[in-house]
Short mmCIF file of C-alpha atoms in Angstrom, two decimals:
data_model
loop_
_atom_site.label_atom_id
_atom_site.label_comp_id
_atom_site.label_asym_id
_atom_site.label_seq_id
_atom_site.Cartn_x
_atom_site.Cartn_y
_atom_site.Cartn_z
CA UNK N 1346 -26.07 -13.73 -27.50
CA UNK N 1347 -24.31 -14.99 -30.62
CA UNK N 1348 -23.02 -11.52 -31.27
CA UNK N 1349 -21.71 -11.15 -27.74
CA UNK N 1350 -19.90 -14.46 -27.87
CA UNK N 1351 -18.29 -13.62 -31.17
CA UNK N 1352 -17.20 -10.20 -29.94
CA UNK N 1353 -15.70 -11.69 -26.82
CA UNK N 1354 -13.82 -14.12 -29.00
CA UNK N 1355 -12.45 -11.30 -31.10
CA UNK N 1356 -11.23 -9.42 -28.06
CA UNK N 1357 -9.70 -12.61 -26.76
CA UNK N 1358 -7.97 -13.28 -30.04
CA UNK N 1359 -6.66 -9.73 -30.18
CA UNK N 1360 -5.29 -9.91 -26.67
CA UNK N 1361 -3.86 -13.33 -27.36
CA UNK N 1362 -2.13 -11.97 -30.46
CA UNK N 1363 -0.72 -9.01 -28.49
CA UNK N 1364 0.39 -11.33 -25.72
CA UNK N 1365 1.94 -13.78 -28.15
CA UNK N 1366 3.71 -10.95 -29.92
CA UNK N 1367 5.16 -9.61 -26.68
CA UNK N 1368 6.21 -13.08 -25.64
CA UNK N 1369 7.72 -13.80 -29.01
CA UNK N 1370 9.70 -10.59 -28.75
CA UNK N 1371 10.86 -11.40 -25.25
CA UNK N 1372 11.27 -15.15 -25.36
CA UNK N 1373 12.80 -17.57 -27.86
CA UNK N 1374 10.31 -20.13 -29.14
CA UNK N 1375 9.96 -23.39 -27.28
CA UNK N 1376 8.95 -26.82 -28.47
CA UNK N 1377 5.32 -27.41 -27.81
CA UNK N 1378 4.66 -23.78 -26.97
CA UNK N 1379 2.34 -23.40 -29.88
CA UNK N 1380 0.20 -26.31 -28.83
CA UNK N 1381 -3.27 -24.95 -28.62
CA UNK N 1382 -5.99 -26.42 -26.56
CA UNK N 1383 -9.38 -24.93 -25.95
CA UNK N 1384 -10.20 -24.38 -22.32
CA UNK N 1385 -12.83 -21.79 -22.88
CA UNK N 1386 -15.76 -24.09 -23.31
CA UNK N 1387 -15.29 -25.74 -19.94
CA UNK N 1388 -18.28 -25.60 -17.67
CA UNK N 1389 -17.99 -23.23 -14.72
CA UNK N 1390 -16.13 -24.71 -11.85
CA UNK N 1391 -13.20 -24.22 -9.56
CA UNK N 1392 -10.84 -21.67 -11.05
CA UNK N 1393 -7.63 -23.27 -12.19
CA UNK N 1394 -5.01 -21.21 -13.95
CA UNK N 1395 -2.55 -24.05 -14.16
CA UNK N 1396 -2.55 -24.89 -17.83
CA UNK N 1397 -0.14 -27.71 -17.18
CA UNK N 1398 3.48 -28.22 -18.20
CA UNK N 1399 4.38 -27.24 -21.72
CA UNK N 1400 1.76 -24.54 -22.15
CA UNK N 1401 2.24 -20.85 -22.62
CA UNK N 1402 -0.53 -18.69 -21.25
CA UNK N 1403 -1.19 -15.15 -20.12
CA UNK N 1404 -3.11 -13.62 -17.28
CA UNK N 1405 -4.86 -10.28 -17.48
CA UNK N 1406 -5.97 -8.56 -14.27
CA UNK N 1407 -7.90 -5.31 -14.18
CA UNK N 1408 -9.35 -3.57 -11.14
CA UNK N 1409 -10.78 -0.33 -9.84
CA UNK N 1410 -10.36 1.01 -6.29
CA UNK N 1411 -12.71 3.70 -5.00
CA UNK N 1412 -11.85 5.22 -1.62
CA UNK N 1413 -13.80 7.90 0.23
CA UNK N 1414 -13.27 9.27 3.72
CA UNK N 1415 -16.20 10.59 5.73
CA UNK N 1416 -16.74 14.31 6.30
CA UNK N 1417 -15.68 15.43 2.84
CA UNK N 1418 -12.11 14.38 3.44
CA UNK N 1419 -9.80 12.53 1.05
CA UNK N 1420 -11.34 10.59 -1.82
CA UNK N 1421 -9.47 8.57 -4.44
CA UNK N 1422 -10.21 6.66 -7.62
CA UNK N 1423 -7.55 4.24 -8.77
CA UNK N 1424 -7.79 2.03 -11.88
CA UNK N 1425 -5.08 -0.58 -12.33
CA UNK N 1426 -4.22 -3.34 -14.80
CA UNK N 1427 -1.59 -6.02 -15.08
CA UNK N 1428 -0.64 -8.48 -17.82
CA UNK N 1429 1.50 -11.52 -17.00
CA UNK N 1430 2.85 -13.82 -19.66
CA UNK N 1431 3.95 -17.31 -18.65
CA UNK N 1432 6.20 -19.35 -20.91
CA UNK N 1433 6.16 -23.11 -20.93
CA UNK N 1434 9.38 -23.48 -18.97
CA UNK N 1435 8.47 -21.20 -16.07
CA UNK N 1436 9.68 -17.90 -17.46
CA UNK N 1437 7.38 -14.98 -16.70
CA UNK N 1438 7.12 -11.42 -17.94
CA UNK N 1439 4.64 -9.02 -16.36
CA UNK N 1440 3.82 -5.38 -16.98
CA UNK N 1441 1.34 -3.24 -15.10
CA UNK N 1442 0.07 0.27 -14.64
CA UNK N 1443 -1.79 2.28 -12.02
CA UNK N 1444 -3.39 5.71 -12.20
CA UNK N 1445 -5.02 7.54 -9.36
CA UNK N 1446 -6.77 10.77 -8.68
CA UNK N 1447 -6.91 12.06 -5.09
CA UNK N 1448 -8.72 15.10 -3.70
CA UNK N 1449 -10.46 16.36 -0.58
CA UNK N 1450 -9.78 18.03 2.72
CA UNK N 1451 -6.85 16.83 4.79
CA UNK N 1452 -5.87 17.81 8.38
CA UNK N 1453 -2.98 20.27 8.29
CA UNK N 1454 -1.65 19.17 11.69
CA UNK N 1455 -2.76 22.15 13.81
CA UNK N 1456 -4.90 21.68 16.93
CA UNK N 1457 -8.46 23.09 17.09
CA UNK N 1458 -8.97 26.36 18.95
CA UNK N 1459 -11.86 28.14 20.64
CA UNK N 1460 -11.01 31.03 18.31
CA UNK N 1461 -11.00 31.12 14.48
CA UNK N 1462 -7.56 30.38 12.99
CA UNK N 1463 -5.91 31.68 9.82
CA UNK N 1464 -3.37 29.68 7.82
CA UNK N 1465 -1.31 30.82 4.85
CA UNK N 1466 0.34 28.78 2.10
CA UNK N 1467 2.11 29.67 -1.15
CA UNK N 1468 0.35 29.99 -4.49
CA UNK N 1469 1.67 30.56 -7.95
CA UNK N 1470 1.92 34.27 -8.64
CA UNK N 1471 0.27 34.21 -12.02
CA UNK N 1472 -3.17 32.87 -12.81
CA UNK N 1473 -3.70 31.50 -9.34
CA UNK N 1474 -6.45 33.86 -8.31
CA UNK N 1475 -8.75 32.22 -10.83
CA UNK N 1476 -8.06 28.72 -9.54
CA UNK N 1477 -8.33 29.45 -5.84
CA UNK N 1478 -11.84 30.56 -5.00
CA UNK N 1479 -14.18 30.28 -2.08
CA UNK N 1480 -15.63 27.22 -3.78
CA UNK N 1481 -12.29 25.47 -3.55
CA UNK N 1482 -12.18 25.63 0.20
CA UNK N 1483 -12.85 29.08 1.57
CA UNK N 1484 -9.44 30.36 0.53
CA UNK N 1485 -8.61 33.96 -0.30
CA UNK N 1486 -5.65 35.48 -2.07
CA UNK N 1487 -3.50 37.74 0.06
CA UNK N 1488 -0.72 40.16 -0.82
CA UNK N 1489 2.53 39.53 0.96
CA UNK N 1490 4.84 42.26 2.16
CA UNK N 1491 7.95 42.44 -0.04
CA UNK N 1492 10.80 40.50 1.49
CA UNK N 1493 14.41 41.08 0.41
CA UNK N 1494 15.97 38.03 -1.16
CA UNK N 1495 12.69 36.18 -1.77
CA UNK N 1496 11.63 34.87 -5.16
CA UNK N 1497 9.45 37.11 -7.32
CA UNK N 1498 6.56 34.67 -6.95
CA UNK N 1499 6.36 35.56 -3.25
CA UNK N 1500 4.11 38.51 -3.98
CA UNK N 1501 0.89 36.59 -3.39
CA UNK N 1502 -0.23 33.91 -0.97
CA UNK N 1503 -3.31 31.83 -0.12
CA UNK N 1504 -5.07 32.19 3.21
CA UNK N 1505 -7.82 29.99 4.59
CA UNK N 1506 -9.76 30.43 7.80
CA UNK N 1507 -10.85 27.60 10.10
CA UNK N 1508 -13.85 28.34 12.36
CA UNK N 1509 -13.58 28.03 16.15
CA UNK N 1510 -13.73 24.52 17.67
CA UNK N 1511 -13.09 22.89 14.28
CA UNK N 1512 -10.31 20.53 13.21
CA UNK N 1513 -8.05 22.60 10.92
CA UNK N 1514 -8.04 21.14 7.43
CA UNK N 1515 -6.72 22.35 4.12
CA UNK N 1516 -9.43 21.82 1.52
CA UNK N 1517 -7.19 22.62 -1.42
CA UNK N 1518 -5.63 19.15 -1.62
CA UNK N 1519 -5.71 17.36 -4.96
CA UNK N 1520 -3.23 15.24 -6.87
CA UNK N 1521 -2.89 12.80 -9.74
CA UNK N 1522 -0.51 9.89 -9.99
CA UNK N 1523 0.56 7.45 -12.67
CA UNK N 1524 2.76 4.42 -12.12
CA UNK N 1525 4.25 1.72 -14.32
CA UNK N 1526 5.98 -1.49 -13.31
CA UNK N 1527 7.52 -4.50 -14.97
CA UNK N 1528 9.03 -7.77 -13.80
CA UNK N 1529 10.82 -10.78 -15.20
CA UNK N 1530 11.31 -14.17 -13.53
CA UNK N 1531 12.65 -17.52 -14.63
CA UNK N 1532 14.25 -20.73 -13.38
CA UNK N 1533 18.04 -20.74 -13.64
CA UNK N 1534 19.99 -23.97 -13.44
CA UNK N 1535 19.13 -25.55 -10.12
CA UNK N 1536 17.52 -22.37 -8.81
CA UNK N 1537 13.74 -22.58 -8.73
CA UNK N 1538 13.22 -18.94 -9.62
CA UNK N 1539 15.24 -15.79 -10.03
CA UNK N 1540 13.72 -12.48 -11.01
CA UNK N 1541 14.08 -8.73 -11.37
CA UNK N 1542 11.56 -5.91 -11.38
CA UNK N 1543 11.36 -2.14 -11.67
CA UNK N 1544 8.76 0.55 -11.12
CA UNK N 1545 8.24 4.23 -11.74
CA UNK N 1546 5.63 6.44 -10.08
CA UNK N 1547 5.03 10.13 -10.71
CA UNK N 1548 2.68 12.65 -9.15
CA UNK N 1549 2.67 16.43 -9.27
CA UNK N 1550 4.99 16.80 -6.27
CA UNK N 1551 6.64 13.39 -5.89
CA UNK N 1552 8.56 10.83 -7.92
CA UNK N 1553 9.55 7.30 -7.01
CA UNK N 1554 11.85 4.86 -8.81
CA UNK N 1555 12.10 1.27 -7.54
CA UNK N 1556 14.18 -1.75 -8.50
CA UNK N 1557 14.05 -5.20 -6.97
CA UNK N 1558 15.36 -8.71 -7.38
CA UNK N 1559 14.42 -12.03 -5.83
CA UNK N 1560 15.58 -15.61 -5.53
CA UNK N 1561 13.51 -18.58 -4.42
CA UNK N 1562 14.30 -22.25 -3.97
CA UNK N 1563 11.97 -25.20 -3.46
CA UNK N 1564 12.91 -28.13 -1.23
CA UNK N 1565 11.31 -31.27 0.16
CA UNK N 1566 9.29 -32.33 -2.87
CA UNK N 1567 8.18 -28.72 -3.39
CA UNK N 1568 6.63 -28.53 0.08
CA UNK N 1569 9.15 -25.92 1.28
CA UNK N 1570 10.16 -22.66 -0.39
CA UNK N 1571 12.87 -20.32 0.85
CA UNK N 1572 13.02 -16.89 -0.73
CA UNK N 1573 15.10 -13.74 -0.52
CA UNK N 1574 13.98 -10.47 -2.08
CA UNK N 1575 15.94 -7.22 -2.25
CA UNK N 1576 14.36 -3.84 -2.89
CA UNK N 1577 15.75 -0.39 -3.55
CA UNK N 1578 13.84 2.86 -3.92
CA UNK N 1579 14.87 6.37 -4.86
CA UNK N 1580 12.28 9.07 -4.18
CA UNK N 1581 12.23 12.80 -4.87
CA UNK N 1582 9.91 15.24 -3.15
CA UNK N 1583 9.29 18.59 -4.86
CA UNK N 1584 6.36 20.08 -2.92
CA UNK N 1585 4.22 22.94 -4.13
CA UNK N 1586 5.79 26.07 -2.66
CA UNK N 1587 9.22 24.49 -2.17
CA UNK N 1588 10.87 22.74 0.77
CA UNK N 1589 10.07 24.53 4.04
CA UNK N 1590 12.74 24.99 6.68
CA UNK N 1591 11.97 22.46 9.45
CA UNK N 1592 10.31 23.96 12.54
CA UNK N 1593 10.13 27.41 10.93
CA UNK N 1594 6.91 29.44 11.07
CA UNK N 1595 4.42 28.56 8.34
CA UNK N 1596 4.29 31.26 5.70
CA UNK N 1597 3.15 31.93 2.15
CA UNK N 1598 6.61 32.59 0.71
CA UNK N 1599 7.99 30.33 -2.00
CA UNK N 1600 10.98 28.52 -0.57
CA UNK N 1601 14.27 28.62 -2.42
CA UNK N 1602 14.96 24.88 -2.15
CA UNK N 1603 12.68 22.92 -4.43
CA UNK N 1604 13.66 19.24 -4.14
CA UNK N 1605 14.82 16.77 -1.49
CA UNK N 1606 15.53 13.06 -1.99
CA UNK N 1607 15.16 9.84 -0.05
CA UNK N 1608 16.76 6.45 -0.61
CA UNK N 1609 15.45 3.16 0.66
CA UNK N 1610 16.98 -0.31 0.82
CA UNK N 1611 15.31 -3.41 2.16
CA UNK N 1612 15.04 -7.16 2.04
CA UNK N 1613 12.45 -9.83 2.78
CA UNK N 1614 13.50 -13.32 3.87
CA UNK N 1615 10.68 -15.81 3.50
CA UNK N 1616 9.87 -19.41 4.33
CA UNK N 1617 6.74 -21.01 2.89
CA UNK N 1618 5.75 -24.51 4.00
CA UNK N 1619 2.96 -26.84 2.98
CA UNK N 1620 2.22 -28.32 6.40
CA UNK N 1621 -0.54 -30.77 5.48
CA UNK N 1622 -2.84 -31.47 2.56
CA UNK N 1623 -4.98 -28.49 3.61
CA UNK N 1624 -2.63 -26.14 5.52
CA UNK N 1625 -0.14 -23.69 4.00
CA UNK N 1626 1.96 -21.41 6.20
CA UNK N 1627 4.37 -18.59 5.42
CA UNK N 1628 6.81 -16.72 7.63
CA UNK N 1629 8.56 -13.54 6.48
CA UNK N 1630 11.11 -11.28 8.07
CA UNK N 1631 11.48 -7.85 6.44
CA UNK N 1632 14.09 -5.20 7.12
CA UNK N 1633 14.04 -1.72 5.67
CA UNK N 1634 16.35 1.29 5.83
CA UNK N 1635 15.29 4.76 4.72
CA UNK N 1636 17.62 7.76 4.50
CA UNK N 1637 16.88 11.31 3.47
CA UNK N 1638 13.90 13.63 3.42
CA UNK N 1639 10.92 12.09 5.21
CA UNK N 1640 9.00 15.20 6.30
CA UNK N 1641 5.50 15.93 5.15
CA UNK N 1642 6.24 19.37 3.63
CA UNK N 1643 2.66 20.60 4.01
CA UNK N 1644 2.14 19.56 7.60
CA UNK N 1645 2.45 21.86 10.61
CA UNK N 1646 2.45 21.56 14.37
CA UNK N 1647 0.81 24.16 16.64
CA UNK N 1648 2.63 26.08 19.36
CA UNK N 1649 0.10 26.88 22.09
CA UNK N 1650 -0.02 29.41 24.89
CA UNK N 1651 1.16 27.64 28.08
CA UNK N 1652 -1.82 28.94 30.09
CA UNK N 1653 -4.81 29.18 27.73
CA UNK N 1654 -3.86 26.45 25.25
CA UNK N 1655 -4.74 28.78 22.35
CA UNK N 1656 -2.49 28.23 19.28
CA UNK N 1657 -0.12 31.14 18.75
CA UNK N 1658 2.12 29.82 15.96
CA UNK N 1659 2.21 27.10 13.31
CA UNK N 1660 5.60 25.48 12.64
CA UNK N 1661 6.55 23.18 9.78
CA UNK N 1662 7.17 19.68 11.10
CA UNK N 1663 10.51 17.86 11.21
CA UNK N 1664 11.28 14.12 11.23
CA UNK N 1665 14.59 12.27 11.54
CA UNK N 1666 16.30 11.59 8.23
CA UNK N 1667 17.04 7.98 9.06
CA UNK N 1668 14.57 5.19 9.77
CA UNK N 1669 15.05 1.43 10.12
CA UNK N 1670 12.14 -0.95 10.43
CA UNK N 1671 11.66 -4.67 11.12
CA UNK N 1672 8.55 -6.70 10.31
CA UNK N 1673 7.72 -10.25 11.35
CA UNK N 1674 4.86 -11.62 9.29
CA UNK N 1675 3.09 -14.97 9.62
CA UNK N 1676 0.36 -16.07 7.25
CA UNK N 1677 -1.74 -19.25 7.33
CA UNK N 1678 -4.15 -20.63 4.78
CA UNK N 1679 -6.41 -23.49 5.72
CA UNK N 1680 -8.65 -25.27 3.23
CA UNK N 1681 -11.53 -26.97 4.99
CA UNK N 1682 -13.53 -27.99 1.97
CA UNK N 1683 -16.28 -25.43 1.54
CA UNK N 1684 -14.27 -22.77 3.38
CA UNK N 1685 -10.76 -21.35 3.09
CA UNK N 1686 -9.42 -19.48 6.11
CA UNK N 1687 -6.65 -16.90 5.72
CA UNK N 1688 -5.17 -15.62 8.98
CA UNK N 1689 -2.12 -13.37 9.06
CA UNK N 1690 -0.32 -11.72 11.96
CA UNK N 1691 2.37 -9.03 11.84
CA UNK N 1692 4.59 -7.39 14.40
CA UNK N 1693 6.36 -4.20 13.29
CA UNK N 1694 8.94 -2.08 15.07
CA UNK N 1695 11.09 0.82 13.90
CA UNK N 1696 13.81 3.20 15.03
CA UNK N 1697 11.27 6.03 15.45
CA UNK N 1698 9.80 4.19 18.44
CA UNK N 1699 6.72 2.90 16.64
CA UNK N 1700 5.54 -0.61 17.44
CA UNK N 1701 2.49 -2.13 15.83
CA UNK N 1702 0.50 -5.35 15.69
CA UNK N 1703 -1.77 -6.39 12.85
CA UNK N 1704 -4.21 -9.31 12.63
CA UNK N 1705 -6.05 -9.98 9.40
CA UNK N 1706 -8.69 -12.70 8.99
CA UNK N 1707 -10.65 -13.66 5.88
CA UNK N 1708 -13.02 -16.61 5.58
CA UNK N 1709 -13.94 -17.69 2.08
CA UNK N 1710 -17.12 -19.69 1.70
CA UNK N 1711 -17.77 -21.31 -1.66
CA UNK N 1712 -21.41 -21.19 -2.71
CA UNK N 1713 -21.63 -24.04 -5.17
CA UNK N 1714 -18.98 -24.01 -7.90
CA UNK N 1715 -19.58 -20.56 -9.41
CA UNK N 1716 -19.84 -18.15 -6.48
CA UNK N 1717 -18.19 -17.44 -3.17
CA UNK N 1718 -18.45 -14.90 -0.37
CA UNK N 1719 -15.55 -13.82 1.83
CA UNK N 1720 -16.19 -11.77 4.96
CA UNK N 1721 -13.02 -10.28 6.45
CA UNK N 1722 -11.85 -8.34 9.49
CA UNK N 1723 -8.60 -6.58 10.33
CA UNK N 1724 -7.26 -5.19 13.59
CA UNK N 1725 -4.31 -2.80 13.74
CA UNK N 1726 -2.77 -0.95 16.66
CA UNK N 1727 0.35 1.22 16.72
CA UNK N 1728 2.19 3.17 19.39
CA UNK N 1729 3.35 6.74 18.73
CA UNK N 1730 6.67 7.82 17.27
CA UNK N 1731 8.92 9.24 19.98
CA UNK N 1732 8.81 12.69 18.35
CA UNK N 1733 5.02 12.80 18.05
CA UNK N 1734 3.42 15.82 19.76
CA UNK N 1735 -0.20 16.85 19.35
CA UNK N 1736 1.13 20.37 19.96
CA UNK N 1737 4.18 22.19 21.31
CA UNK N 1738 4.04 24.51 24.34
CA UNK N 1739 5.17 28.11 23.96
CA UNK N 1740 8.08 29.28 26.08
CA UNK N 1741 9.74 25.85 26.06
CA UNK N 1742 12.79 24.86 24.04
CA UNK N 1743 11.92 23.40 20.65
CA UNK N 1744 12.63 19.67 20.27
CA UNK N 1745 14.91 18.58 17.43
CA UNK N 1746 12.05 16.69 15.79
CA UNK N 1747 8.31 17.17 16.03
CA UNK N 1748 5.26 16.03 14.10
CA UNK N 1749 1.56 16.09 14.88
CA UNK N 1750 0.71 13.74 12.01
CA UNK N 1751 -1.83 11.38 13.54
CA UNK N 1752 -0.45 8.60 11.33
CA UNK N 1753 2.63 8.71 13.56
CA UNK N 1754 0.55 8.89 16.75
CA UNK N 1755 -0.98 6.09 18.78
CA UNK N 1756 -4.25 4.71 17.40
CA UNK N 1757 -6.25 1.62 16.60
CA UNK N 1758 -7.55 0.87 13.13
CA UNK N 1759 -10.29 -1.66 12.39
CA UNK N 1760 -11.56 -2.85 9.03
CA UNK N 1761 -14.63 -4.91 8.22
CA UNK N 1762 -15.32 -6.10 4.72
CA UNK N 1763 -17.07 -8.58 2.48
CA UNK N 1764 -16.17 -9.88 -0.94
CA UNK N 1765 -18.39 -11.56 -3.51
CA UNK N 1766 -16.77 -13.54 -6.29
CA UNK N 1767 -18.15 -15.05 -9.46
CA UNK N 1768 -16.16 -17.80 -11.17
CA UNK N 1769 -17.26 -17.02 -14.71
CA UNK N 1770 -15.30 -19.96 -16.13
CA UNK N 1771 -12.29 -21.99 -15.14
CA UNK N 1772 -10.19 -19.23 -16.66
CA UNK N 1773 -11.93 -16.06 -15.58
CA UNK N 1774 -13.30 -14.48 -12.45
CA UNK N 1775 -15.13 -11.31 -11.48
CA UNK N 1776 -15.25 -10.01 -7.92
CA UNK N 1777 -16.36 -7.02 -5.85
CA UNK N 1778 -15.35 -6.11 -2.33
CA UNK N 1779 -16.63 -3.48 0.07
CA UNK N 1780 -14.83 -2.41 3.25
CA UNK N 1781 -15.25 0.04 6.09
CA UNK N 1782 -12.11 1.34 7.80
CA UNK N 1783 -12.05 3.41 11.00
CA UNK N 1784 -9.32 4.80 13.22
CA UNK N 1785 -9.76 5.67 16.88
CA UNK N 1786 -7.27 7.31 19.21
CA UNK N 1787 -7.00 9.31 22.39
CA UNK N 1788 -9.10 12.42 21.79
CA UNK N 1789 -8.42 13.88 25.23
CA UNK N 1790 -4.84 13.15 26.28
CA UNK N 1791 -3.86 13.74 29.90
CA UNK N 1792 -2.14 17.04 30.51
CA UNK N 1793 -4.03 18.99 27.86
CA UNK N 1794 -3.72 22.72 28.51
CA UNK N 1795 -6.53 25.25 28.87
CA UNK N 1796 -9.01 25.24 26.01
CA UNK N 1797 -7.41 22.07 24.57
CA UNK N 1798 -9.19 20.07 27.31
CA UNK N 1799 -12.45 20.77 25.50
CA UNK N 1800 -11.11 19.93 22.03
CA UNK N 1801 -10.97 16.59 20.22
CA UNK N 1802 -7.22 16.16 19.69
CA UNK N 1803 -7.40 12.97 17.62
CA UNK N 1804 -8.53 13.63 14.03
CA UNK N 1805 -10.66 10.52 13.52
CA UNK N 1806 -10.61 8.95 10.09
CA UNK N 1807 -13.23 6.64 8.68
CA UNK N 1808 -13.46 5.51 5.09
CA UNK N 1809 -15.54 3.41 2.73
CA UNK N 1810 -13.55 1.34 0.25
CA UNK N 1811 -14.93 -0.38 -2.85
CA UNK N 1812 -12.90 -2.67 -5.06
CA UNK N 1813 -13.96 -4.29 -8.34
CA UNK N 1814 -11.70 -6.75 -10.13
CA UNK N 1815 -11.61 -9.05 -13.13
CA UNK N 1816 -9.06 -11.73 -13.88
CA UNK N 1817 -8.69 -13.71 -17.07
CA UNK N 1818 -6.25 -16.45 -18.06
CA UNK N 1819 -5.89 -17.16 -21.76
CA UNK N 1820 -3.67 -18.71 -24.40
CA UNK F 1188 18.38 -6.89 22.72
CA UNK F 1189 17.63 -6.41 19.07
CA UNK F 1190 20.68 -8.45 18.06
CA UNK F 1191 19.62 -11.25 20.40
CA UNK F 1192 16.12 -11.23 18.92
CA UNK F 1193 17.56 -11.48 15.42
CA UNK F 1194 19.82 -14.36 16.41
CA UNK F 1195 16.91 -16.26 17.96
CA UNK F 1196 14.80 -15.57 14.89
CA UNK F 1197 17.47 -16.77 12.44
CA UNK F 1198 18.15 -19.86 14.53
CA UNK F 1199 14.42 -20.51 14.54
CA UNK F 1200 14.30 -20.20 10.78
CA UNK F 1201 17.16 -22.69 10.41
CA UNK F 1202 15.52 -25.17 12.77
CA UNK F 1203 12.19 -24.72 11.02
CA UNK F 1204 13.81 -25.44 7.67
CA UNK F 1205 15.49 -28.58 9.03
CA UNK F 1206 12.21 -29.68 10.54
CA UNK F 1207 10.39 -29.08 7.29
CA UNK F 1208 11.96 -32.11 5.66
CA UNK F 1209 9.42 -34.45 7.20
CA UNK F 1210 6.49 -32.11 6.74
CA UNK F 1211 4.02 -31.81 3.93
CA UNK F 1212 1.78 -33.98 1.79
CA UNK F 1213 2.85 -36.41 -0.90
CA UNK F 1214 2.54 -35.23 -4.50
CA UNK F 1215 -0.73 -37.12 -4.96
CA UNK F 1216 -2.19 -35.33 -1.95
CA UNK F 1217 -1.82 -31.81 -3.36
CA UNK F 1218 -5.26 -31.45 -4.86
CA UNK F 1219 -6.29 -28.72 -2.43
CA UNK F 1220 -3.00 -26.84 -2.78
CA UNK F 1221 -3.54 -26.71 -6.55
CA UNK F 1222 -6.67 -24.59 -6.12
CA UNK F 1223 -6.38 -20.95 -7.07
CA UNK F 1224 -7.57 -19.67 -3.70
CA UNK F 1225 -4.74 -21.54 -1.96
CA UNK F 1226 -2.07 -19.48 -3.69
CA UNK F 1227 -0.12 -17.34 -1.21
CA UNK F 1228 -1.42 -14.23 -2.98
CA UNK F 1229 -4.28 -15.21 -5.32
CA UNK F 1230 -5.46 -11.62 -5.95
CA UNK F 1231 -2.33 -9.46 -6.24
CA UNK F 1232 -4.13 -6.33 -7.45
CA UNK F 1233 -6.49 -6.48 -4.47
CA UNK F 1234 -3.54 -7.00 -2.12
CA UNK F 1235 -1.68 -4.08 -3.68
CA UNK F 1236 -4.72 -1.79 -3.37
CA UNK F 1237 -5.23 -2.67 0.30
CA UNK F 1238 -1.54 -2.26 1.09
CA UNK F 1239 -1.66 1.11 -0.68
CA UNK F 1240 -4.56 2.28 1.51
CA UNK F 1241 -2.90 1.13 4.73
CA UNK F 1242 0.47 2.58 3.71
CA UNK F 1243 -1.27 5.93 3.23
CA UNK F 1244 -3.02 5.86 6.62
CA UNK F 1245 -0.70 3.99 9.00
CA UNK F 1246 2.95 4.13 10.06
CA UNK F 1247 3.73 0.45 9.40
CA UNK F 1248 4.40 -1.14 6.05
CA UNK F 1249 6.11 -4.27 4.83
CA UNK F 1250 6.10 -7.82 6.09
CA UNK F 1251 4.04 -9.50 3.42
CA UNK F 1252 6.35 -7.77 0.96
CA UNK F 1253 8.66 -4.78 0.86
CA UNK F 1254 8.15 -1.75 3.08
CA UNK F 1255 7.36 1.55 1.42
CA UNK F 1256 4.80 2.32 -1.21
CA UNK F 1257 6.72 3.51 -4.24
CA UNK F 1258 4.78 6.78 -4.03
CA UNK F 1259 4.40 9.93 -1.96
CA UNK F 1260 1.13 8.75 -0.49
CA UNK F 1261 2.34 8.82 3.10
#
């Protein structure tokens, strides 16, 4: 036990030194900043990371998310960490990082058929035959007929076969992502807080750069806070196989265009109010504008025979290049002694015709001073985008936009979860949370044609989510 | 219709702010608000992870914070 305590102290001292070094580099010294006071020997009790005025402290958060969908579909592992350094006068510097690894089968957008279906996608011309095997999803390498004007890499393609009466999925999906972010905030004159932040995220076929700034002001003896946050995002999509021509027939050729971009601008206007000794409420309005490439470059939509309903073609999807969204968010926290209730409601609407409602409820129950449990439930329902089609009908004119992505269709999502927390000391906490998430939609829409009447046209998703986190405040 | 809704919303915000002046506890009554679990977002990594999952699986994002996910997850 002695050894453990000493080792923990060494780690703490090391982190404290690193933190102090970073702060010293970023912040000029302040009177009283160096004042040291031991909080670590406090008995376990209510967590309190307010070290009081005049103290510099840091907060280290580390967590691991594990996500797994049923039926061998998408799974993800995502470790994340964040270090925040708080100076005595309210200045804050935080840096964080996220990594994730995602793999599994994902619906390609086609409808099921009473006949087996073949799909083709590009592969790299060299060395790909070794990496694409039957073990990686029943894929085979095919030779493509030479096409004038195509890239040299168009000589080979990947084909996978989906059995009859089965939801078509591509099992070759895998990706890795790494992201970094940093933020600075401080009081400025009479302004309670002003801050800036930036983030960078990179995966094998996507890159995102974000920058944001915010301003907040307290009123009424600090019972009221008004805030305004601005966000900008610049994303680049460079899908494997290139950018497909919208609504063209799916094929294994490498496309000549490799990259498309998207820009995003948004703001959040917020009002937070302490209503009573035990009731805190927050109201946010968020607006967001996205312009540019918003297609899922791997996703297709089936064209079916108008009589039999059998798919005859697979077309790459197409979405509008502009999207505006509005969110109205209301959150309430109510402290009733042994319990803390958190209830939030959100109404969302966008220019694609999607409307959604979200209700999220969590009830924290303190078990003595060192432990708590927090059961939670979430309800979500959205209507479909106005260009959502489970399939297109052959012989009819093509619409300008079409997607069969169920995430843009109408569905209901429900989540049930429970969290267990352990207040290790007044300055540190360990917690685990487990959740179950399920989507349900209309599997048999009216007007289904031929064999589609017998098929399940909503690709149900259910997932288990585990989250483990540790938080530590230190000098 | 949308413009009217925005006007009503902004007017509501202004009225709410004016009405806030008489709301809230005195400084010596803020013991409960000082507790960690009464922060607006006491577990930001957990919030970020959940928002990331929902951003990847649903069409709506934003409200609690910015819309979008800063990644190609959707």
